[in-house]
Short mmCIF file of C-alpha atoms in Angstrom, two decimals:
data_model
loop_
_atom_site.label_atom_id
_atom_site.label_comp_id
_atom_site.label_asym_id
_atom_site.label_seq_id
_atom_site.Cartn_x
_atom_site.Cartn_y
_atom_site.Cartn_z
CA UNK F 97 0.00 0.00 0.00
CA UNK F 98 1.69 3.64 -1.28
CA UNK F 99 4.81 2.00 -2.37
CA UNK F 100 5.69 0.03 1.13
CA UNK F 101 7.14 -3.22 1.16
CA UNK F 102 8.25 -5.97 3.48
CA UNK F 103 11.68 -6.80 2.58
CA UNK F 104 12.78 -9.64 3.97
CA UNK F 105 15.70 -12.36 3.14
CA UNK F 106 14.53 -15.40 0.97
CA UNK F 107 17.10 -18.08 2.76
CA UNK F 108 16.88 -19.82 6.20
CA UNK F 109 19.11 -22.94 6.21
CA UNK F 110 22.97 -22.84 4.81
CA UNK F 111 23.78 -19.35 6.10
CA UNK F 112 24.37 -18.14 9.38
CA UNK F 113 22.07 -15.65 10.92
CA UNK F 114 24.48 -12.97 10.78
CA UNK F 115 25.23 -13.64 7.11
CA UNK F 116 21.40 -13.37 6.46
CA UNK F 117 20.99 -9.98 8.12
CA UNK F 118 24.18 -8.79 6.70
CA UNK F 119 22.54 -9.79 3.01
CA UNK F 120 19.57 -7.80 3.88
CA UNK F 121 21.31 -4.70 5.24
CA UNK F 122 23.52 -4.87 2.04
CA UNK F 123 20.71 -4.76 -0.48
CA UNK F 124 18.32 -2.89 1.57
CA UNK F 125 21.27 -0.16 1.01
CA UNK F 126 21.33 -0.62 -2.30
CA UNK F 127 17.30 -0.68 -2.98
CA UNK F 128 17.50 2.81 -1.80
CA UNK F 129 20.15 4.15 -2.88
CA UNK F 130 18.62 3.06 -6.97
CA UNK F 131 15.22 5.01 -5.11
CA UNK F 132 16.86 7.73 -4.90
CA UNK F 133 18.58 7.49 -8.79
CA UNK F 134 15.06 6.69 -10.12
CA UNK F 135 13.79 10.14 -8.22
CA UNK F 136 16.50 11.81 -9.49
CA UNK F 137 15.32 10.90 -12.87
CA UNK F 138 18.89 8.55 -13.78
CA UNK F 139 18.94 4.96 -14.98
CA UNK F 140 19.48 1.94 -12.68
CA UNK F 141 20.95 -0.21 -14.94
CA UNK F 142 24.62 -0.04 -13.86
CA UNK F 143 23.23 -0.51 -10.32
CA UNK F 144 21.28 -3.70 -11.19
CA UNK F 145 22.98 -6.31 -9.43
CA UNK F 146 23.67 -9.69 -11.52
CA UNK F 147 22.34 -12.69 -10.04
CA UNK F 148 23.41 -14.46 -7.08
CA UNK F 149 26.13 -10.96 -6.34
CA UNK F 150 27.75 -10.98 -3.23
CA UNK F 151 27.32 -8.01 -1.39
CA UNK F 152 31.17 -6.79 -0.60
CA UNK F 153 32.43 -7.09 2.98
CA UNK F 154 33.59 -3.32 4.22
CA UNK F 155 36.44 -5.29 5.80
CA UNK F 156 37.08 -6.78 2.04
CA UNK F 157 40.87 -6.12 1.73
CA UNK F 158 42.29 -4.06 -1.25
CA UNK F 159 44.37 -6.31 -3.09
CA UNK F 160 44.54 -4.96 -6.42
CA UNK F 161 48.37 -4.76 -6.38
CA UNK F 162 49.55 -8.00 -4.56
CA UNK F 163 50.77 -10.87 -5.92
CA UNK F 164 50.57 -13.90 -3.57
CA UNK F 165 48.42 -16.69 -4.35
CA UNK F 166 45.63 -15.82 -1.60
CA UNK F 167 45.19 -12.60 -3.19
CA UNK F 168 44.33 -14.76 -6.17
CA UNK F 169 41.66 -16.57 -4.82
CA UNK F 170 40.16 -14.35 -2.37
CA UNK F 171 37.29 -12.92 -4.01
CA UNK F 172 34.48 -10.97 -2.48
CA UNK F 173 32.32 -13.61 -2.43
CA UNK F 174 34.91 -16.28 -0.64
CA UNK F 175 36.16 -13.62 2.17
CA UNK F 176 32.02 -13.01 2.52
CA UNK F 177 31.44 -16.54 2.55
CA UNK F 178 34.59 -16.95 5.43
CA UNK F 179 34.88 -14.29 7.20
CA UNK F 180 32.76 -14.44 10.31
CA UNK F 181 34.19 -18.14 10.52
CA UNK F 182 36.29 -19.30 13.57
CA UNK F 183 38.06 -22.48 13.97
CA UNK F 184 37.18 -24.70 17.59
CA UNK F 185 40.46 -22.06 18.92
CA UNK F 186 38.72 -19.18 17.86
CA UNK F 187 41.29 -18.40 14.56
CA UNK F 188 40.07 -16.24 12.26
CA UNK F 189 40.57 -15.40 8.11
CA UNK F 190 41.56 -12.14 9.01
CA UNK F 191 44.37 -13.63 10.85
CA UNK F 192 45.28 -16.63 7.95
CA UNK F 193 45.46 -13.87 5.11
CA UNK F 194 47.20 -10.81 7.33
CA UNK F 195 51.04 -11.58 5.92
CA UNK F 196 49.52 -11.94 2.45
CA UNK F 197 47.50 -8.38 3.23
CA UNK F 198 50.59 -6.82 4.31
CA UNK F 199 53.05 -8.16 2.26
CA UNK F 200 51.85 -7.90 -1.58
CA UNK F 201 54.82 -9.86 -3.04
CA UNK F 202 57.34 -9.09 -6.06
CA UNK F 203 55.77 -8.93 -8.94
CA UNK F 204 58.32 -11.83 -10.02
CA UNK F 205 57.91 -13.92 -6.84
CA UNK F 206 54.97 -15.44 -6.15
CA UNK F 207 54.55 -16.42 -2.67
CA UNK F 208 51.11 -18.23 -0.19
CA UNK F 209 50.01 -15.23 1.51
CA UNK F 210 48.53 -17.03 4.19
CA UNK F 211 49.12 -19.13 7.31
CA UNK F 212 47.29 -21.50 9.47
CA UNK F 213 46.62 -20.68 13.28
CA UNK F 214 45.84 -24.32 14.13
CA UNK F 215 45.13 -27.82 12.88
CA UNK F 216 41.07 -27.01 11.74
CA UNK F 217 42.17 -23.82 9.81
CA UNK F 218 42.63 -25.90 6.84
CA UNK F 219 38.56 -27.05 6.99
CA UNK F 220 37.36 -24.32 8.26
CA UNK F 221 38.78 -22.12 5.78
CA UNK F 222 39.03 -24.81 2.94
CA UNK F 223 37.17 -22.50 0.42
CA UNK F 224 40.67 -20.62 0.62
CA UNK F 225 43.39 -22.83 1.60
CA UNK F 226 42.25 -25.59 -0.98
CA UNK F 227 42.67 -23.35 -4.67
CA UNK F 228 45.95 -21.81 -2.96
CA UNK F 229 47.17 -25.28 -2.17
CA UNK F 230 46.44 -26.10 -5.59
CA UNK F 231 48.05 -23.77 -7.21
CA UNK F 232 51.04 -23.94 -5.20
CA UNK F 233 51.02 -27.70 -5.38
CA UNK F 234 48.95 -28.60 -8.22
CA UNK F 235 47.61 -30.91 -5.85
CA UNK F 236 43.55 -30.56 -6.01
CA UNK F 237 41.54 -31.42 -2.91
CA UNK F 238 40.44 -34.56 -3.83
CA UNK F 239 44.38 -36.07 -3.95
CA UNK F 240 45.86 -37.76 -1.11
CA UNK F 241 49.30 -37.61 -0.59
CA UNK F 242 51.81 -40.35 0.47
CA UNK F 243 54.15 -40.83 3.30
CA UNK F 244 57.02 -42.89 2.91
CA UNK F 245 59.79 -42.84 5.54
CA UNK F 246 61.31 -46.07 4.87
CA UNK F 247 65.00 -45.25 3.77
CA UNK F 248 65.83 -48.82 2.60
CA UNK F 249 63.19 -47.62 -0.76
CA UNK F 250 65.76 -45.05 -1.71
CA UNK F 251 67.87 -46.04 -4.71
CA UNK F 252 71.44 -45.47 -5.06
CA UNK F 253 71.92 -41.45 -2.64
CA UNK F 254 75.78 -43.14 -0.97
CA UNK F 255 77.75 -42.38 -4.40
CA UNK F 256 77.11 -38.59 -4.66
CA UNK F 257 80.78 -37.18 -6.04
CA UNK F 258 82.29 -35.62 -2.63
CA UNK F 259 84.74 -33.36 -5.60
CA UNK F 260 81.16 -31.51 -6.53
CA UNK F 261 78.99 -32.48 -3.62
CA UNK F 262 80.14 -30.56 -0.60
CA UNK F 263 77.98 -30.89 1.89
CA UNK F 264 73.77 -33.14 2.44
CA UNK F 265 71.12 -31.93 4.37
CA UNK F 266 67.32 -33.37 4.64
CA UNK F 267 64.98 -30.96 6.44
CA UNK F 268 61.20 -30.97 7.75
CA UNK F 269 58.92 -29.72 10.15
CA UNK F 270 56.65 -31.34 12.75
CA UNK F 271 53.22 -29.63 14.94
CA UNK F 272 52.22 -31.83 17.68
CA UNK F 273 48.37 -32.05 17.79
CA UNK F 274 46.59 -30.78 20.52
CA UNK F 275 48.42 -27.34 20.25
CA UNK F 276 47.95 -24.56 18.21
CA UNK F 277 50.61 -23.49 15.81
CA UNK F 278 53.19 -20.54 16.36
CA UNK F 279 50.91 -17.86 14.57
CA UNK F 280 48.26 -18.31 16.91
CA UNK F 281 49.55 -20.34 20.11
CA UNK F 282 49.68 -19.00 23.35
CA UNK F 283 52.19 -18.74 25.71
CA UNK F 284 51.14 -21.88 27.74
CA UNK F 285 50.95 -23.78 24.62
CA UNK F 286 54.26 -23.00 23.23
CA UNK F 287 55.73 -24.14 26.49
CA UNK F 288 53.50 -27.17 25.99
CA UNK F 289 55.38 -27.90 22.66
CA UNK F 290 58.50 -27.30 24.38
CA UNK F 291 58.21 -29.37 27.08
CA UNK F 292 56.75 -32.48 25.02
CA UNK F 293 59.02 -32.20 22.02
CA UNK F 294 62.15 -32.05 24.90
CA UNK F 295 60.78 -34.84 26.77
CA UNK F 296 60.61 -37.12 23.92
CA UNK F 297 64.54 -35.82 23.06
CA UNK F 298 65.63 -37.24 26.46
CA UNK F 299 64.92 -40.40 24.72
CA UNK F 300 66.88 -40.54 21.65
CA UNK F 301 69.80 -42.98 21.87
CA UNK F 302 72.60 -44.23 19.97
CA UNK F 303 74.12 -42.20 17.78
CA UNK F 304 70.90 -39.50 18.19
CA UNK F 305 71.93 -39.34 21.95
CA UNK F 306 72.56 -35.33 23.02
CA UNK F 307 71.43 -32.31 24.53
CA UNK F 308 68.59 -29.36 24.51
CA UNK F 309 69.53 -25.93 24.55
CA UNK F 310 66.68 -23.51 25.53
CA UNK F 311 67.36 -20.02 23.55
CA UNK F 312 66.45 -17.96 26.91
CA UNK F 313 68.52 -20.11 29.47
CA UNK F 314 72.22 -20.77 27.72
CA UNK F 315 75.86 -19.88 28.65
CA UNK F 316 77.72 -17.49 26.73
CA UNK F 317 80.39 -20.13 26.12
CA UNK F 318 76.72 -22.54 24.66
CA UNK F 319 75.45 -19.81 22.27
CA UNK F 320 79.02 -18.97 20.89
CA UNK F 321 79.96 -22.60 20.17
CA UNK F 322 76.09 -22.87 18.55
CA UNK F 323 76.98 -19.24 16.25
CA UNK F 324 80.22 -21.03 15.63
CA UNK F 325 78.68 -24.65 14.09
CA UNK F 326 76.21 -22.09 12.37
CA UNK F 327 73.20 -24.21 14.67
CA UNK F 328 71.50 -20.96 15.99
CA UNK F 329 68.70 -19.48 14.73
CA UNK F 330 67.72 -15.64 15.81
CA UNK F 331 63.99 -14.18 16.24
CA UNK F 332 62.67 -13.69 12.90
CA UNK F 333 63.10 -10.50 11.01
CA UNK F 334 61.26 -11.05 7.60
CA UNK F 335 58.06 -9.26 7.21
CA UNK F 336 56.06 -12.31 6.22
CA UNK F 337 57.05 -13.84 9.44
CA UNK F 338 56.42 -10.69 11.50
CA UNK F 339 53.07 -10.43 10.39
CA UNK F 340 51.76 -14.25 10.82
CA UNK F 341 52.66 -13.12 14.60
CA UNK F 342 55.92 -15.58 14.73
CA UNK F 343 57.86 -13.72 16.83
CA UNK F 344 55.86 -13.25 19.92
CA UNK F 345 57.02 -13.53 23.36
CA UNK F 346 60.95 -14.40 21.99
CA UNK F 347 62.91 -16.44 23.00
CA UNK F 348 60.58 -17.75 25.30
CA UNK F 349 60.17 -21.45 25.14
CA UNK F 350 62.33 -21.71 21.92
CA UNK F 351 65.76 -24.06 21.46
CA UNK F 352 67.72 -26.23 20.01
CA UNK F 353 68.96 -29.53 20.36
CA UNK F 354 71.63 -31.43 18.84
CA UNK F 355 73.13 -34.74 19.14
CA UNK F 356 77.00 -35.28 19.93
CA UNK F 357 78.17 -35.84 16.66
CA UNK F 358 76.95 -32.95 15.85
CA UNK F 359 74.70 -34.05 12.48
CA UNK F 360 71.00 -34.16 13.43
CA UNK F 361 69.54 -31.02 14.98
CA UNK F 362 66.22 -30.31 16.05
CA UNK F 363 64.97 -26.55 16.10
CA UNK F 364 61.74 -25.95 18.97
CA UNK F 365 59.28 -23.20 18.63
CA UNK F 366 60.69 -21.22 15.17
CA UNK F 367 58.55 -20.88 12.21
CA UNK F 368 56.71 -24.37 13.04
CA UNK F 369 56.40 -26.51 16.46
CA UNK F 370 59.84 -28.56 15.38
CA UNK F 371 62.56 -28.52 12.28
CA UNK F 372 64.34 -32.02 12.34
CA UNK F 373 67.55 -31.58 10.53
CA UNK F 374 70.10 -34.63 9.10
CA UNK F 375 73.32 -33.13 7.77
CA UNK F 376 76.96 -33.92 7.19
CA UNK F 377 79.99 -32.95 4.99
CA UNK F 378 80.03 -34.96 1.73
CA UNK F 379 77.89 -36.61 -1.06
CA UNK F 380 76.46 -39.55 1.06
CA UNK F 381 72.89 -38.65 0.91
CA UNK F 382 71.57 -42.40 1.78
CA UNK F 383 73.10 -41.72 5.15
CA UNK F 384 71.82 -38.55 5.90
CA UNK F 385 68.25 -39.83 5.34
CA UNK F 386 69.19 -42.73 7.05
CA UNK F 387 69.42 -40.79 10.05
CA UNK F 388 66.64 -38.27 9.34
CA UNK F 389 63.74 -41.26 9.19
CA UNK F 390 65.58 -42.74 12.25
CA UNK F 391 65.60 -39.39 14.27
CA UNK F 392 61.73 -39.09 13.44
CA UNK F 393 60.66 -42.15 14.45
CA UNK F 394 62.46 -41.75 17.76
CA UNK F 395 60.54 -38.77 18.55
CA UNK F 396 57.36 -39.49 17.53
CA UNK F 397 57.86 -43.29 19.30
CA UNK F 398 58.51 -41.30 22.37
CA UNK F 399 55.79 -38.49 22.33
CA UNK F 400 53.60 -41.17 21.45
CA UNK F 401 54.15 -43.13 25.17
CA UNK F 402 52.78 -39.64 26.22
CA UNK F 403 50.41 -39.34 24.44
CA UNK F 404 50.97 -37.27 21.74
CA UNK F 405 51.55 -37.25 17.57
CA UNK F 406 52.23 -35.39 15.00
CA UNK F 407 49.90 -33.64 12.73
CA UNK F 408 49.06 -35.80 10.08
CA UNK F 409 45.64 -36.42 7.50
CA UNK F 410 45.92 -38.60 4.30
CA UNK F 411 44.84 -35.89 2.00
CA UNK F 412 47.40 -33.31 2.94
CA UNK F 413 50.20 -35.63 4.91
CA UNK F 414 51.56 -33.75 7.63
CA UNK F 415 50.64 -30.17 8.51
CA UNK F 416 52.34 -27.23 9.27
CA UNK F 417 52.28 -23.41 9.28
CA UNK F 418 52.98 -22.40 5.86
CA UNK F 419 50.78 -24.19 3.25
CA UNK F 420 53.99 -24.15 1.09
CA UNK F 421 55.53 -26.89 3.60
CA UNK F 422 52.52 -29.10 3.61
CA UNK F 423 52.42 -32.85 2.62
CA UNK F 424 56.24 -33.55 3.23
CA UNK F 425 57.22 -29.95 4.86
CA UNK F 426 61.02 -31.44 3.34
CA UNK F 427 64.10 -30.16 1.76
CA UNK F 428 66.43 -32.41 0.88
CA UNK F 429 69.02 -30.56 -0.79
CA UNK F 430 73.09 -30.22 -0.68
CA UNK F 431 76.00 -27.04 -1.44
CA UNK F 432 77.48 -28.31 -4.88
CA UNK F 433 80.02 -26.09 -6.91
CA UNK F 434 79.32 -26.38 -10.65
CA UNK F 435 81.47 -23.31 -11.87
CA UNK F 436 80.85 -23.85 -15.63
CA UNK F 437 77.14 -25.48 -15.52
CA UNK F 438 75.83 -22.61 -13.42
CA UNK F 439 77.56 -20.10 -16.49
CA UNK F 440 75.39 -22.48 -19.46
CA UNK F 441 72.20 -20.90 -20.72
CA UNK F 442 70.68 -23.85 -20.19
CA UNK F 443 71.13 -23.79 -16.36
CA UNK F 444 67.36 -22.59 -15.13
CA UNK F 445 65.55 -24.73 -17.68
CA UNK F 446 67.52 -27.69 -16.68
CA UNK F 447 66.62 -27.51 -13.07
CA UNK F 448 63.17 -26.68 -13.64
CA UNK F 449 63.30 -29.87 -15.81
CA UNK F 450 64.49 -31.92 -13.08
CA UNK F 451 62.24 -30.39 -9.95
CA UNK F 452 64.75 -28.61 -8.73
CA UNK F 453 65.35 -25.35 -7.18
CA UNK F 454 68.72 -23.10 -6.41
CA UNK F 455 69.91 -20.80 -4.05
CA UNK F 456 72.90 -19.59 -2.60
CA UNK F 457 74.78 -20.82 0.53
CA UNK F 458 74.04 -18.49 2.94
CA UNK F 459 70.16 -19.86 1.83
CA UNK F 460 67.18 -17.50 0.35
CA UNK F 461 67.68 -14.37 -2.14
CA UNK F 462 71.56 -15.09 -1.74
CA UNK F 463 74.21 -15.50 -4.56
CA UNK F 464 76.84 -18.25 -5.18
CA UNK F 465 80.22 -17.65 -3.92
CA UNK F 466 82.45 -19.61 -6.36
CA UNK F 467 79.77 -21.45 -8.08
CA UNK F 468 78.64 -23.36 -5.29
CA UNK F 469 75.20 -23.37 -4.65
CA UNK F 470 72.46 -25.23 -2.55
CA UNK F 471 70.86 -27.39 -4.51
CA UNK F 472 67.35 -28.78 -3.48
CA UNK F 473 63.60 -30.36 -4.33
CA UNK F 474 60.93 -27.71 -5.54
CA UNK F 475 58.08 -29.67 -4.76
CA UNK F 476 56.61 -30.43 -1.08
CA UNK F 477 53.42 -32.10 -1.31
CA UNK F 478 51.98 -34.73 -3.60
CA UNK F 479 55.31 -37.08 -3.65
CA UNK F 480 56.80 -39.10 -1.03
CA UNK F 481 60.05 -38.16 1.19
CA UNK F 482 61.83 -41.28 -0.98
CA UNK F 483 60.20 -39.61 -4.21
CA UNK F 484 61.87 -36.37 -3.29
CA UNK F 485 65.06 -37.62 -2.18
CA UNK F 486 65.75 -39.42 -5.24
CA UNK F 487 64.68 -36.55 -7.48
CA UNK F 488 67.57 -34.83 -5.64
CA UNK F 489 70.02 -37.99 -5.83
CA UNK F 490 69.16 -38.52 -9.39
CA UNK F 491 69.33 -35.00 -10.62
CA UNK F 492 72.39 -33.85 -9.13
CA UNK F 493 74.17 -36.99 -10.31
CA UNK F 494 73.28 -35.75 -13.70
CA UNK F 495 74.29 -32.07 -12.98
CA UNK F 496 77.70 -33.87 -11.83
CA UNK F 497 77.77 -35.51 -15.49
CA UNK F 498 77.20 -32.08 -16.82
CA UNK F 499 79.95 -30.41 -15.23
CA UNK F 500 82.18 -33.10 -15.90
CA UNK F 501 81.73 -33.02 -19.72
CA UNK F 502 81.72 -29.40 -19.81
CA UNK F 503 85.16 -29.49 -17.62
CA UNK F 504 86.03 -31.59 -21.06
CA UNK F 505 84.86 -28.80 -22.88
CA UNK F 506 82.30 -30.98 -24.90
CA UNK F 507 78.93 -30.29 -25.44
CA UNK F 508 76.03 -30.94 -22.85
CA UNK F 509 73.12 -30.86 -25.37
CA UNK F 510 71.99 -34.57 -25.43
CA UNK F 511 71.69 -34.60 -21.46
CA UNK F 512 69.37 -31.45 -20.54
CA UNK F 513 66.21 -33.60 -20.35
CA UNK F 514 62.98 -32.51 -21.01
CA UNK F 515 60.33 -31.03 -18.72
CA UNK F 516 59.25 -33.66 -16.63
CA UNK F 517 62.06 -36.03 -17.15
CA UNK F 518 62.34 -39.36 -14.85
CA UNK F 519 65.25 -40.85 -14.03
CA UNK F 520 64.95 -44.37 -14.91
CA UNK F 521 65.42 -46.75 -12.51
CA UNK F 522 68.20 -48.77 -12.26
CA UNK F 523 66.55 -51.76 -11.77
CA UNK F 524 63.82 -51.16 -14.11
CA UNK F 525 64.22 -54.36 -16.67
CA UNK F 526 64.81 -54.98 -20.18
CA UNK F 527 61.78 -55.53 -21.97
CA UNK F 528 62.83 -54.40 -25.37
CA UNK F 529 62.21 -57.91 -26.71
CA UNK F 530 59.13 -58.56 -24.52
CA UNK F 531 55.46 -59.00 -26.04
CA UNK F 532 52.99 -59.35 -22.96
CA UNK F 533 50.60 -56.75 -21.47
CA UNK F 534 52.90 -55.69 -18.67
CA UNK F 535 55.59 -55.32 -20.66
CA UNK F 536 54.01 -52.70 -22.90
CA UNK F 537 52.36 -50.94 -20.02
CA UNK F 538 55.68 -50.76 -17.59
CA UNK F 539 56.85 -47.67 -18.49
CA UNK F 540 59.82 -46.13 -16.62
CA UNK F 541 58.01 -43.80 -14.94
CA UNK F 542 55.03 -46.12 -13.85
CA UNK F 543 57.92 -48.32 -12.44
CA UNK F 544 59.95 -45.72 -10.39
CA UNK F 545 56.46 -44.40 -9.26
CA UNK F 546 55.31 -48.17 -8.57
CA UNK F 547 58.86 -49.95 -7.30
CA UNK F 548 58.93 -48.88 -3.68
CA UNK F 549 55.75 -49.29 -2.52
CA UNK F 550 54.56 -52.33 -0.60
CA UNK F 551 51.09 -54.50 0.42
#
């Protein structure tokens, strides 16, 4: 009657009651502000609204000049759709995306953008974290990803050439469930952390057997001799880390431990609950992960008398902060000088081939001193740690190879492999003269996929 309506919203189930008042405060707005056009005798049309439009969220960030892959994939209608979510801990979006918000990226670089508070961040705010994982990954939310920890799969990794290969490392990162992780954890439960991953070190024996050093309650004489064997790490300074909160409360609760030999390490409390680190001088790769799988099981044997385990799902393996670390969270990489392959043209593509990446020593955004660099996998999630170990043994035998002939000043043309190249197997057999259906089916890269697993 005279032009008066009830305006009401159409939905009741699938939306929260805030989102259904906020959808009716939104386009009550708009209603009259396209009553007022019409009385001002304008057209409507560009304020018609296409169907099913998402009204935009006043907190909506501006991220019209970032490049990170949340501000990809967070479009008006996902942060509408997320952003009065919490997880069980109370975590928020705004909190997830706040490093990508502040930090918009190179325009060369592409980087997450985005963190996880806790465990349930990665359902809760799976509209999100799922097309960022994917295209960080290419790993789509209906993969699962495999674990496999058993070093005896790994082929060959003891032969590396100590005249190139300088130094092995495998790296990862643990978060003990139950706790929430270091961008949102609170002071009692980073102290939890500390006190169950430390426990469970007071139980490693054999040649795993050492000692815990807390950052905020060492000797002089301790931290100097931990500068010296380059084992200490210092409160974060990068802005991405700053702004996922990181650095709160430092060093409180934070450490490291090492064994006496001085080869596997164990960082508490950094940029995730625990780093496990296997290193030593030389190209024997097989017995760095060796001792990686055997330090891991030792802890999580230990923590599990108590109670306690790691993180772990079978669609994204184990989890941890950064959604660029997820699956495997490791690095298996080693300092190689190639002084003439690292001059070829060729040198980019032919990592990239291999799923590899390249930094310098003194790790990221630094340069090669005297064409040595750290060579490592690109790839986190979706493969195996054996999968990722031997891409690294495999392809820096072949970067060896390369060097070598170009030391012989011959031509390396006929070994840069092609995107997506597989190392064959060396046991993978002859079947050249073969004619049954498994023989024209086995291909090399079914087999080295296939030839590790076990019933």
């Amino acid at each position: 009657v005279g032009g008066v309506f009830d305006i009401s919203n159409s939905d009741r189930l699938g939306f929260s009651e805030v989102e259904l008042v906020q959808k009716v405060i939104d386009g009550v707005k708009l209603l009259v502000r396209m009553e007022k056009a019409l009385e001002k005798k304008l057209l409507i049309d560009s304020l018609v609204p296409r169907s099913g439009k998402c009204p935009t969220d006043p907190n909506y960030p501006d991220l019209s000049k970032h490049n990170n892959h949340m501000a990809k994939h967070l479009t008006p209608e996902v942060h509408f759709k997320l952003a009065l979510l919490k997880t069980p801990n109370g975590f928020t979006l705004d909190r997830a995306i706040q490093t990508g918000v502040d930090n918009p990226g190179h325009p060369f670089i592409m980087t997450v953008g985005m963190v996880a508070g806790d465990e349930e961040s990665y359902d809760v705010f799976a509209d999100l974290f799922d097309p960022v994982i994917e295209a960080r990954h290419s790993f789509k939310k209906t993969d699962n990803h495999q674990t496999d920890l058993d070093p005896t799969h790994l082929v060959g990794g003891d032969d590396l050439d100590p005249n190139y290969v300088l130094s092995s490392r495998v790296r990862t990162g643990r978060s003990i469930k139950g706790f929430c992780l270091p961008p949102f954890c609170s002071r009692a439960e980073r102290k939890g952390v500390e006190k169950v991953v430390t426990k469970a070190l007071d139980n490693m024996t054999g040649d795993l057997k050492g000692k815990y050093y807390p950052l905020s309650n060492m000797t002089e004489e301790e931290q100097q001799q931990l500068i010296d064997d380059h084992f200490l790490f210092d409160k974060p300074v990068s802005p991405l880390l700053l702004a996922s909160c990181m650095a709160r409360d430092w060093p409180e609760a934070r450490g490291i431990y090492h064994n006496n030999d001085k080869n596997f390490l164990v960082w508490v409390n950094e940029e995730d609950h625990t780093r496990v680190i296997s290193m030593q001088k030389g190209g024997n790769m097989r017995e760095v992960f060796t001792r990686f799988c055997n330090g891991l099981k030792q802890v999580e044997e230990a923590m599990k008398k108590e109670g306690k385990e790691f993180m772990w799902n079978k669609h994204l393996g184990y989890i941890l902060t950064c959604p660029s670390n997820l699956g495997t969270g490791l690095r298996a990489g080693v300092h190689i000088k190639l002084l003439l392959l690292s001059k070829n043209e060729n040198f980019e593509k032919i990592l990239k081939s291999l799923r590899l990446q390249k930094r310098g020593t003194g790790g990221v955004d630094t340069a090669s001193v005297g064409g040595v660099f750290d060579i490592s996998n690109s790839d986190r999630l979706g493969f195996s740690e054996v999968e990722l170990v031997q891409k690294v043994v495999d392809g820096v035998k072949l970067l060896v190879r390369m060097e070598k002939t170009l030391e012989r000043k011959l031509l390396i043309d006929n070994l840069i492999p092609a995107r997506g190249w597989i190392p064959r197997d060396p046991n993978y057999p002859d079947l050249s003269n073969h004619n049954n259906h498994m023989a024209k089916q086995l291909t090399p890269e079914i087999y080295t996929k296939l030839a590790p697993l076990k019933t």
